[in-house]
PDB file of C-alpha atoms in Angstrom:
ATOM      1  CA  GLU Q 337      77.052  16.552  39.306  1.00  0.00           C
ATOM      2  CA  PRO Q 338      74.019  18.521  38.048  1.00  0.00           C
ATOM      3  CA  GLU Q 339      74.856  21.158  35.516  1.00  0.00           C
ATOM      4  CA  VAL Q 340      73.380  24.139  33.718  1.00  0.00           C
ATOM      5  CA  THR Q 341      73.183  23.502  29.972  1.00  0.00           C
ATOM      6  CA  GLN Q 342      73.407  26.286  27.409  1.00  0.00           C
ATOM      7  CA  THR Q 343      72.828  26.231  23.678  1.00  0.00           C
ATOM      8  CA  PRO Q 344      74.234  27.105  21.253  1.00  0.00           C
ATOM      9  CA  SER Q 345      77.864  27.249  22.339  1.00  0.00           C
ATOM     10  CA  HIS Q 346      78.608  29.810  19.637  1.00  0.00           C
ATOM     11  CA  GLN Q 347      76.238  32.050  17.712  1.00  0.00           C
ATOM     12  CA  VAL Q 348      77.174  34.417  14.915  1.00  0.00           C
ATOM     13  CA  THR Q 349      74.562  36.942  13.894  1.00  0.00           C
ATOM     14  CA  GLN Q 350      74.320  39.986  11.695  1.00  0.00           C
ATOM     15  CA  MET Q 351      73.897  43.379  13.290  1.00  0.00           C
ATOM     16  CA  GLY Q 352      70.228  44.207  13.676  1.00  0.00           C
ATOM     17  CA  GLN Q 353      69.087  40.611  13.899  1.00  0.00           C
ATOM     18  CA  GLU Q 354      67.389  39.012  16.884  1.00  0.00           C
ATOM     19  CA  VAL Q 355      68.961  36.111  18.765  1.00  0.00           C
ATOM     20  CA  ILE Q 356      67.638  33.735  21.392  1.00  0.00           C
ATOM     21  CA  LEU Q 357      70.033  32.111  23.798  1.00  0.00           C
ATOM     22  CA  ARG Q 358      68.809  29.004  25.557  1.00  0.00           C
ATOM     23  CA  CYS Q 359      69.499  27.532  28.960  1.00  0.00           C
ATOM     24  CA  VAL Q 360      68.334  24.543  30.958  1.00  0.00           C
ATOM     25  CA  PRO Q 361      68.893  25.329  34.659  1.00  0.00           C
ATOM     26  CA  ILE Q 362      69.442  22.687  37.316  1.00  0.00           C
ATOM     27  CA  SER Q 363      66.100  21.051  37.959  1.00  0.00           C
ATOM     28  CA  ASN Q 364      65.642  21.834  41.669  1.00  0.00           C
ATOM     29  CA  HIS Q 365      66.917  25.398  41.384  1.00  0.00           C
ATOM     30  CA  LEU Q 366      64.387  28.188  41.618  1.00  0.00           C
ATOM     31  CA  TYR Q 367      66.436  31.263  40.694  1.00  0.00           C
ATOM     32  CA  PHE Q 368      67.769  31.796  37.205  1.00  0.00           C
ATOM     33  CA  TYR Q 369      70.171  34.400  35.941  1.00  0.00           C
ATOM     34  CA  TRP Q 370      71.880  35.781  32.887  1.00  0.00           C
ATOM     35  CA  TYR Q 371      75.343  37.283  33.029  1.00  0.00           C
ATOM     36  CA  ARG Q 372      77.622  38.418  30.268  1.00  0.00           C
ATOM     37  CA  GLN Q 373      81.361  38.833  29.889  1.00  0.00           C
ATOM     38  CA  ILE Q 374      82.781  40.994  27.152  1.00  0.00           C
ATOM     39  CA  LEU Q 375      86.219  39.752  26.123  1.00  0.00           C
ATOM     40  CA  GLY Q 376      88.831  40.832  28.658  1.00  0.00           C
ATOM     41  CA  GLN Q 377      86.274  42.422  30.973  1.00  0.00           C
ATOM     42  CA  LYS Q 378      84.411  41.563  34.160  1.00  0.00           C
ATOM     43  CA  VAL Q 379      81.476  39.209  34.408  1.00  0.00           C
ATOM     44  CA  GLU Q 380      78.398  41.466  34.561  1.00  0.00           C
ATOM     45  CA  PHE Q 381      74.940  40.761  35.951  1.00  0.00           C
ATOM     46  CA  LEU Q 382      72.047  41.178  33.549  1.00  0.00           C
ATOM     47  CA  VAL Q 383      68.907  39.776  35.158  1.00  0.00           C
ATOM     48  CA  SER Q 384      67.531  37.412  37.770  1.00  0.00           C
ATOM     49  CA  PHE Q 385      64.272  35.486  37.395  1.00  0.00           C
ATOM     50  CA  TYR Q 386      62.128  33.868  40.061  1.00  0.00           C
ATOM     51  CA  ASN Q 387      58.601  32.535  40.131  1.00  0.00           C
ATOM     52  CA  ASN Q 388      58.100  33.346  36.457  1.00  0.00           C
ATOM     53  CA  GLU Q 389      59.046  36.970  36.691  1.00  0.00           C
ATOM     54  CA  ILE Q 390      62.074  39.220  36.738  1.00  0.00           C
ATOM     55  CA  SER Q 391      63.214  39.822  40.304  1.00  0.00           C
ATOM     56  CA  GLU Q 392      66.219  42.078  39.648  1.00  0.00           C
ATOM     57  CA  LYS Q 393      67.827  43.576  36.585  1.00  0.00           C
ATOM     58  CA  SER Q 394      70.831  45.753  35.852  1.00  0.00           C
ATOM     59  CA  GLU Q 395      71.092  48.936  33.832  1.00  0.00           C
ATOM     60  CA  ILE Q 396      72.426  46.855  30.961  1.00  0.00           C
ATOM     61  CA  PHE Q 397      69.153  44.940  30.746  1.00  0.00           C
ATOM     62  CA  ASP Q 398      67.158  47.504  28.780  1.00  0.00           C
ATOM     63  CA  ASP Q 399      64.274  47.108  26.326  1.00  0.00           C
ATOM     64  CA  GLN Q 400      66.577  45.336  23.905  1.00  0.00           C
ATOM     65  CA  PHE Q 401      66.627  42.324  26.211  1.00  0.00           C
ATOM     66  CA  SER Q 402      63.919  39.996  27.441  1.00  0.00           C
ATOM     67  CA  VAL Q 403      63.794  36.708  29.306  1.00  0.00           C
ATOM     68  CA  GLU Q 404      61.269  33.946  29.289  1.00  0.00           C
ATOM     69  CA  ARG Q 405      60.656  30.552  30.805  1.00  0.00           C
ATOM     70  CA  PRO Q 406      58.586  29.042  28.002  1.00  0.00           C
ATOM     71  CA  ASP Q 407      58.190  25.656  29.670  1.00  0.00           C
ATOM     72  CA  GLY Q 408      59.204  23.805  32.806  1.00  0.00           C
ATOM     73  CA  SER Q 409      62.818  23.392  31.865  1.00  0.00           C
ATOM     74  CA  ASN Q 410      64.045  26.096  29.492  1.00  0.00           C
ATOM     75  CA  PHE Q 411      65.063  29.655  30.280  1.00  0.00           C
ATOM     76  CA  THR Q 412      65.792  31.983  27.391  1.00  0.00           C
ATOM     77  CA  LEU Q 413      67.417  35.346  26.777  1.00  0.00           C
ATOM     78  CA  LYS Q 414      66.243  37.238  23.702  1.00  0.00           C
ATOM     79  CA  ILE Q 415      68.321  40.075  22.324  1.00  0.00           C
ATOM     80  CA  ARG Q 416      66.543  42.198  19.765  1.00  0.00           C
ATOM     81  CA  SER Q 417      68.231  44.285  17.097  1.00  0.00           C
ATOM     82  CA  THR Q 418      71.735  43.169  18.026  1.00  0.00           C
ATOM     83  CA  LYS Q 419      74.622  45.628  18.016  1.00  0.00           C
ATOM     84  CA  LEU Q 420      78.330  45.056  17.633  1.00  0.00           C
ATOM     85  CA  GLU Q 421      78.828  45.798  21.318  1.00  0.00           C
ATOM     86  CA  ASP Q 422      76.523  42.907  22.257  1.00  0.00           C
ATOM     87  CA  SER Q 423      79.331  40.548  21.270  1.00  0.00           C
ATOM     88  CA  ALA Q 424      80.235  38.700  24.468  1.00  0.00           C
ATOM     89  CA  MET Q 425      80.025  35.424  26.343  1.00  0.00           C
ATOM     90  CA  TYR Q 426      76.590  35.038  27.841  1.00  0.00           C
ATOM     91  CA  PHE Q 427      76.349  32.840  30.887  1.00  0.00           C
ATOM     92  CA  CYS Q 428      73.203  31.379  32.333  1.00  0.00           C
ATOM     93  CA  ALA Q 429      73.272  30.487  36.032  1.00  0.00           C
ATOM     94  CA  SER Q 430      70.888  29.029  38.557  1.00  0.00           C
ATOM     95  CA  SER Q 431      70.703  28.727  42.328  1.00  0.00           C
ATOM     96  CA  ARG Q 432      68.555  27.206  45.020  1.00  0.00           C
ATOM     97  CA  GLU Q 433      66.128  29.001  47.290  1.00  0.00           C
ATOM     98  CA  GLY Q 434      67.712  31.246  49.882  1.00  0.00           C
ATOM     99  CA  GLN Q 435      70.661  33.518  49.632  1.00  0.00           C
ATOM    100  CA  ASN Q 436      73.374  31.318  50.994  1.00  0.00           C
ATOM    101  CA  TYR Q 437      73.872  29.072  48.011  1.00  0.00           C
ATOM    102  CA  GLY Q 438      76.416  29.320  45.287  1.00  0.00           C
ATOM    103  CA  TYR Q 439      75.385  30.042  41.760  1.00  0.00           C
ATOM    104  CA  THR Q 440      76.099  27.344  39.185  1.00  0.00           C
ATOM    105  CA  PHE Q 441      77.065  28.703  35.790  1.00  0.00           C
ATOM    106  CA  GLY Q 442      76.525  27.102  32.416  1.00  0.00           C
ATOM    107  CA  SER Q 443      79.331  26.771  29.902  1.00  0.00           C
ATOM    108  CA  GLY Q 444      78.212  29.899  28.074  1.00  0.00           C
ATOM    109  CA  THR Q 445      77.195  31.029  24.607  1.00  0.00           C
ATOM    110  CA  ARG Q 446      79.710  33.058  22.689  1.00  0.00           C
ATOM    111  CA  LEU Q 447      77.724  35.633  20.715  1.00  0.00           C
ATOM    112  CA  THR Q 448      79.483  37.325  17.836  1.00  0.00           C
ATOM    113  CA  VAL Q 449      77.683  40.173  16.104  1.00  0.00           C
ATOM    114  CA  VAL Q 450      79.104  41.031  12.686  1.00  0.00           C
TER     115      VAL Q 450
ATOM    116  CA  GLN I 940      77.900  51.948  42.506  1.00  0.00           C
ATOM    117  CA  LYS I 941      78.916  48.627  44.003  1.00  0.00           C
ATOM    118  CA  GLU I 942      82.574  47.802  43.541  1.00  0.00           C
ATOM    119  CA  VAL I 943      84.604  44.655  44.027  1.00  0.00           C
ATOM    120  CA  GLU I 944      88.341  45.153  43.769  1.00  0.00           C
ATOM    121  CA  GLN I 945      91.007  42.538  43.223  1.00  0.00           C
ATOM    122  CA  ASN I 946      94.697  42.707  42.379  1.00  0.00           C
ATOM    123  CA  SER I 947      94.775  41.743  38.730  1.00  0.00           C
ATOM    124  CA  GLY I 948      98.161  40.050  39.057  1.00  0.00           C
ATOM    125  CA  PRO I 949      99.574  38.104  37.510  1.00  0.00           C
ATOM    126  CA  LEU I 950     100.483  36.216  40.657  1.00  0.00           C
ATOM    127  CA  SER I 951     103.071  33.494  40.265  1.00  0.00           C
ATOM    128  CA  VAL I 952     103.839  30.907  42.932  1.00  0.00           C
ATOM    129  CA  PRO I 953     105.947  27.748  42.818  1.00  0.00           C
ATOM    130  CA  GLU I 954     104.260  24.372  42.969  1.00  0.00           C
ATOM    131  CA  GLY I 955     103.532  23.390  46.563  1.00  0.00           C
ATOM    132  CA  ALA I 956     103.460  26.958  47.854  1.00  0.00           C
ATOM    133  CA  ILE I 957     100.527  28.892  49.309  1.00  0.00           C
ATOM    134  CA  ALA I 958      98.753  31.293  46.984  1.00  0.00           C
ATOM    135  CA  SER I 959      96.986  34.220  48.638  1.00  0.00           C
ATOM    136  CA  LEU I 960      94.267  36.110  46.789  1.00  0.00           C
ATOM    137  CA  ASN I 961      92.568  39.209  48.120  1.00  0.00           C
ATOM    138  CA  CYS I 962      89.372  41.100  47.469  1.00  0.00           C
ATOM    139  CA  THR I 963      87.690  44.193  48.889  1.00  0.00           C
ATOM    140  CA  TYR I 964      84.107  45.264  48.371  1.00  0.00           C
ATOM    141  CA  SER I 965      82.252  48.530  48.782  1.00  0.00           C
ATOM    142  CA  ASP I 966      78.693  47.518  49.721  1.00  0.00           C
ATOM    143  CA  ARG I 967      78.502  47.177  53.523  1.00  0.00           C
ATOM    144  CA  GLY I 968      75.174  45.372  53.178  1.00  0.00           C
ATOM    145  CA  SER I 969      76.643  42.488  51.192  1.00  0.00           C
ATOM    146  CA  GLN I 970      75.749  39.150  52.728  1.00  0.00           C
ATOM    147  CA  SER I 971      77.244  36.409  50.578  1.00  0.00           C
ATOM    148  CA  PHE I 972      80.735  36.066  49.199  1.00  0.00           C
ATOM    149  CA  PHE I 973      82.077  33.667  46.614  1.00  0.00           C
ATOM    150  CA  TRP I 974      85.287  32.681  44.945  1.00  0.00           C
ATOM    151  CA  TYR I 975      85.100  31.380  41.411  1.00  0.00           C
ATOM    152  CA  ARG I 976      87.817  29.926  39.232  1.00  0.00           C
ATOM    153  CA  GLN I 977      87.736  30.699  35.527  1.00  0.00           C
ATOM    154  CA  TYR I 978      89.947  29.055  32.959  1.00  0.00           C
ATOM    155  CA  SER I 979      90.505  30.976  29.753  1.00  0.00           C
ATOM    156  CA  GLY I 980      87.431  30.820  27.535  1.00  0.00           C
ATOM    157  CA  LYS I 981      85.431  28.892  30.119  1.00  0.00           C
ATOM    158  CA  SER I 982      82.667  29.700  32.559  1.00  0.00           C
ATOM    159  CA  PRO I 983      83.168  30.571  36.246  1.00  0.00           C
ATOM    160  CA  GLU I 984      83.352  27.532  38.501  1.00  0.00           C
ATOM    161  CA  LEU I 985      82.411  27.893  42.175  1.00  0.00           C
ATOM    162  CA  ILE I 986      85.326  27.183  44.505  1.00  0.00           C
ATOM    163  CA  MET I 987      84.217  28.550  47.862  1.00  0.00           C
ATOM    164  CA  SER I 988      81.352  30.409  49.466  1.00  0.00           C
ATOM    165  CA  ILE I 989      81.436  32.219  52.799  1.00  0.00           C
ATOM    166  CA  TYR I 990      78.706  34.061  54.641  1.00  0.00           C
ATOM    167  CA  SER I 991      79.975  34.881  58.143  1.00  0.00           C
ATOM    168  CA  ASN I 992      83.130  36.390  59.557  1.00  0.00           C
ATOM    169  CA  GLY I 993      86.079  34.090  60.019  1.00  0.00           C
ATOM    170  CA  ASP I 994      87.626  31.246  58.121  1.00  0.00           C
ATOM    171  CA  LYS I 995      86.073  28.462  56.114  1.00  0.00           C
ATOM    172  CA  GLU I 996      88.172  25.550  54.936  1.00  0.00           C
ATOM    173  CA  ASP I 997      87.463  23.080  52.148  1.00  0.00           C
ATOM    174  CA  GLY I 998      90.331  20.813  51.215  1.00  0.00           C
ATOM    175  CA  ARG I 999      93.257  22.914  50.023  1.00  0.00           C
ATOM    176  CA  PHE I1000      91.154  26.080  49.970  1.00  0.00           C
ATOM    177  CA  THR I1001      90.477  28.482  52.844  1.00  0.00           C
ATOM    178  CA  ALA I1002      88.234  31.512  52.510  1.00  0.00           C
ATOM    179  CA  GLN I1003      88.484  34.326  55.037  1.00  0.00           C
ATOM    180  CA  LEU I1004      85.903  37.043  55.573  1.00  0.00           C
ATOM    181  CA  ASN I1005      86.141  40.260  57.572  1.00  0.00           C
ATOM    182  CA  LYS I1006      82.955  42.280  57.148  1.00  0.00           C
ATOM    183  CA  ALA I1007      84.191  45.162  59.287  1.00  0.00           C
ATOM    184  CA  SER I1008      87.121  45.643  56.905  1.00  0.00           C
ATOM    185  CA  GLN I1009      85.012  44.653  53.865  1.00  0.00           C
ATOM    186  CA  TYR I1010      87.656  42.170  52.931  1.00  0.00           C
ATOM    187  CA  VAL I1011      87.564  38.592  51.723  1.00  0.00           C
ATOM    188  CA  SER I1012      90.490  36.390  50.808  1.00  0.00           C
ATOM    189  CA  LEU I1013      91.255  32.960  49.418  1.00  0.00           C
ATOM    190  CA  LEU I1014      94.243  30.838  50.364  1.00  0.00           C
ATOM    191  CA  ILE I1015      95.254  27.906  48.196  1.00  0.00           C
ATOM    192  CA  ARG I1016      97.609  25.509  49.960  1.00  0.00           C
ATOM    193  CA  ASP I1017      99.922  23.102  48.167  1.00  0.00           C
ATOM    194  CA  SER I1018      99.323  24.925  44.894  1.00  0.00           C
ATOM    195  CA  GLN I1019      99.317  22.758  41.768  1.00  0.00           C
ATOM    196  CA  PRO I1020      99.902  23.722  38.128  1.00  0.00           C
ATOM    197  CA  SER I1021      96.249  22.816  37.512  1.00  0.00           C
ATOM    198  CA  ASP I1022      95.297  25.698  39.847  1.00  0.00           C
ATOM    199  CA  SER I1023      96.618  28.126  37.234  1.00  0.00           C
ATOM    200  CA  ALA I1024      93.559  30.180  36.284  1.00  0.00           C
ATOM    201  CA  THR I1025      91.859  33.486  36.935  1.00  0.00           C
ATOM    202  CA  TYR I1026      90.200  33.686  40.344  1.00  0.00           C
ATOM    203  CA  LEU I1027      87.098  35.812  40.574  1.00  0.00           C
ATOM    204  CA  CYS I1028      85.743  37.300  43.775  1.00  0.00           C
ATOM    205  CA  ALA I1029      81.973  37.773  43.672  1.00  0.00           C
ATOM    206  CA  VAL I1030      79.719  39.477  46.191  1.00  0.00           C
ATOM    207  CA  THR I1031      75.945  39.727  46.484  1.00  0.00           C
ATOM    208  CA  GLY I1032      74.314  43.064  47.071  1.00  0.00           C
ATOM    209  CA  SER I1033      72.241  44.366  49.930  1.00  0.00           C
ATOM    210  CA  SER I1034      68.455  44.541  49.937  1.00  0.00           C
ATOM    211  CA  GLY I1035      67.074  45.167  46.465  1.00  0.00           C
ATOM    212  CA  SER I1036      70.067  43.599  44.813  1.00  0.00           C
ATOM    213  CA  ALA I1037      70.490  40.572  47.015  1.00  0.00           C
ATOM    214  CA  ARG I1038      70.484  38.141  44.100  1.00  0.00           C
ATOM    215  CA  GLN I1039      72.971  40.058  41.984  1.00  0.00           C
ATOM    216  CA  LEU I1040      76.556  38.938  41.966  1.00  0.00           C
ATOM    217  CA  THR I1041      79.055  41.723  41.465  1.00  0.00           C
ATOM    218  CA  PHE I1042      82.341  40.333  40.221  1.00  0.00           C
ATOM    219  CA  GLY I1043      85.835  41.629  40.565  1.00  0.00           C
ATOM    220  CA  SER I1044      88.083  41.751  37.548  1.00  0.00           C
ATOM    221  CA  GLY I1045      89.912  38.633  38.737  1.00  0.00           C
ATOM    222  CA  THR I1046      93.436  37.705  39.759  1.00  0.00           C
ATOM    223  CA  GLN I1047      95.406  35.651  37.291  1.00  0.00           C
ATOM    224  CA  LEU I1048      97.319  32.912  39.129  1.00  0.00           C
ATOM    225  CA  THR I1049     100.157  30.922  37.615  1.00  0.00           C
ATOM    226  CA  VAL I1050     101.584  27.960  39.511  1.00  0.00           C
ATOM    227  CA  LEU I1051     105.056  27.148  38.255  1.00  0.00           C
ATOM    228  CA  PRO I1052     106.102  23.469  38.168  1.00  0.00           C
TER     229      PRO I1052
END
């Protein structure tokens, strides 16, 4: 079963530092996403990415965040100047072309900002 | 503001029983509907997807969609202790947000041996 791979599984960073979360989507998927889940809260959409550009983003995804597909396999989320409230599980997901396909989630990166 | 509402539970059913999970959504333009299972500390795992009104069955799982009532449900037959998890309803948006999944807060299901 193809899977979405995320690294690292856990990242601890000091407030104000920059972090990069990495993801390898499923190879024949064309849409890539980042979601986050603060402990005890809902899974929240951050951004979707298609054809090397952002296709949709939420209000959460402000100038502090950026995404990049630096090569043919990786998809990254950069968080600049991290804040305590950025502590959460960050999930990468991917899906095939078209709307009627489920989204496959990676195992997540737990980000802890101290 | 798009909303997806679920009963938070907890919902407890005995092993072998049918578990019924419900979800309502606010965006009438939503086109795609998903049920995910999430174990504590893990990522959401896709259980079912449904796109048109009616029922869709896959093994022990049946998803039901009623767009007029903006309601989607999941039935789990012959519930097993391994089904104990939080079940998340997720809905895509209408035009302009068609790739965004909006999640409910989840229903915690416990299947008692």
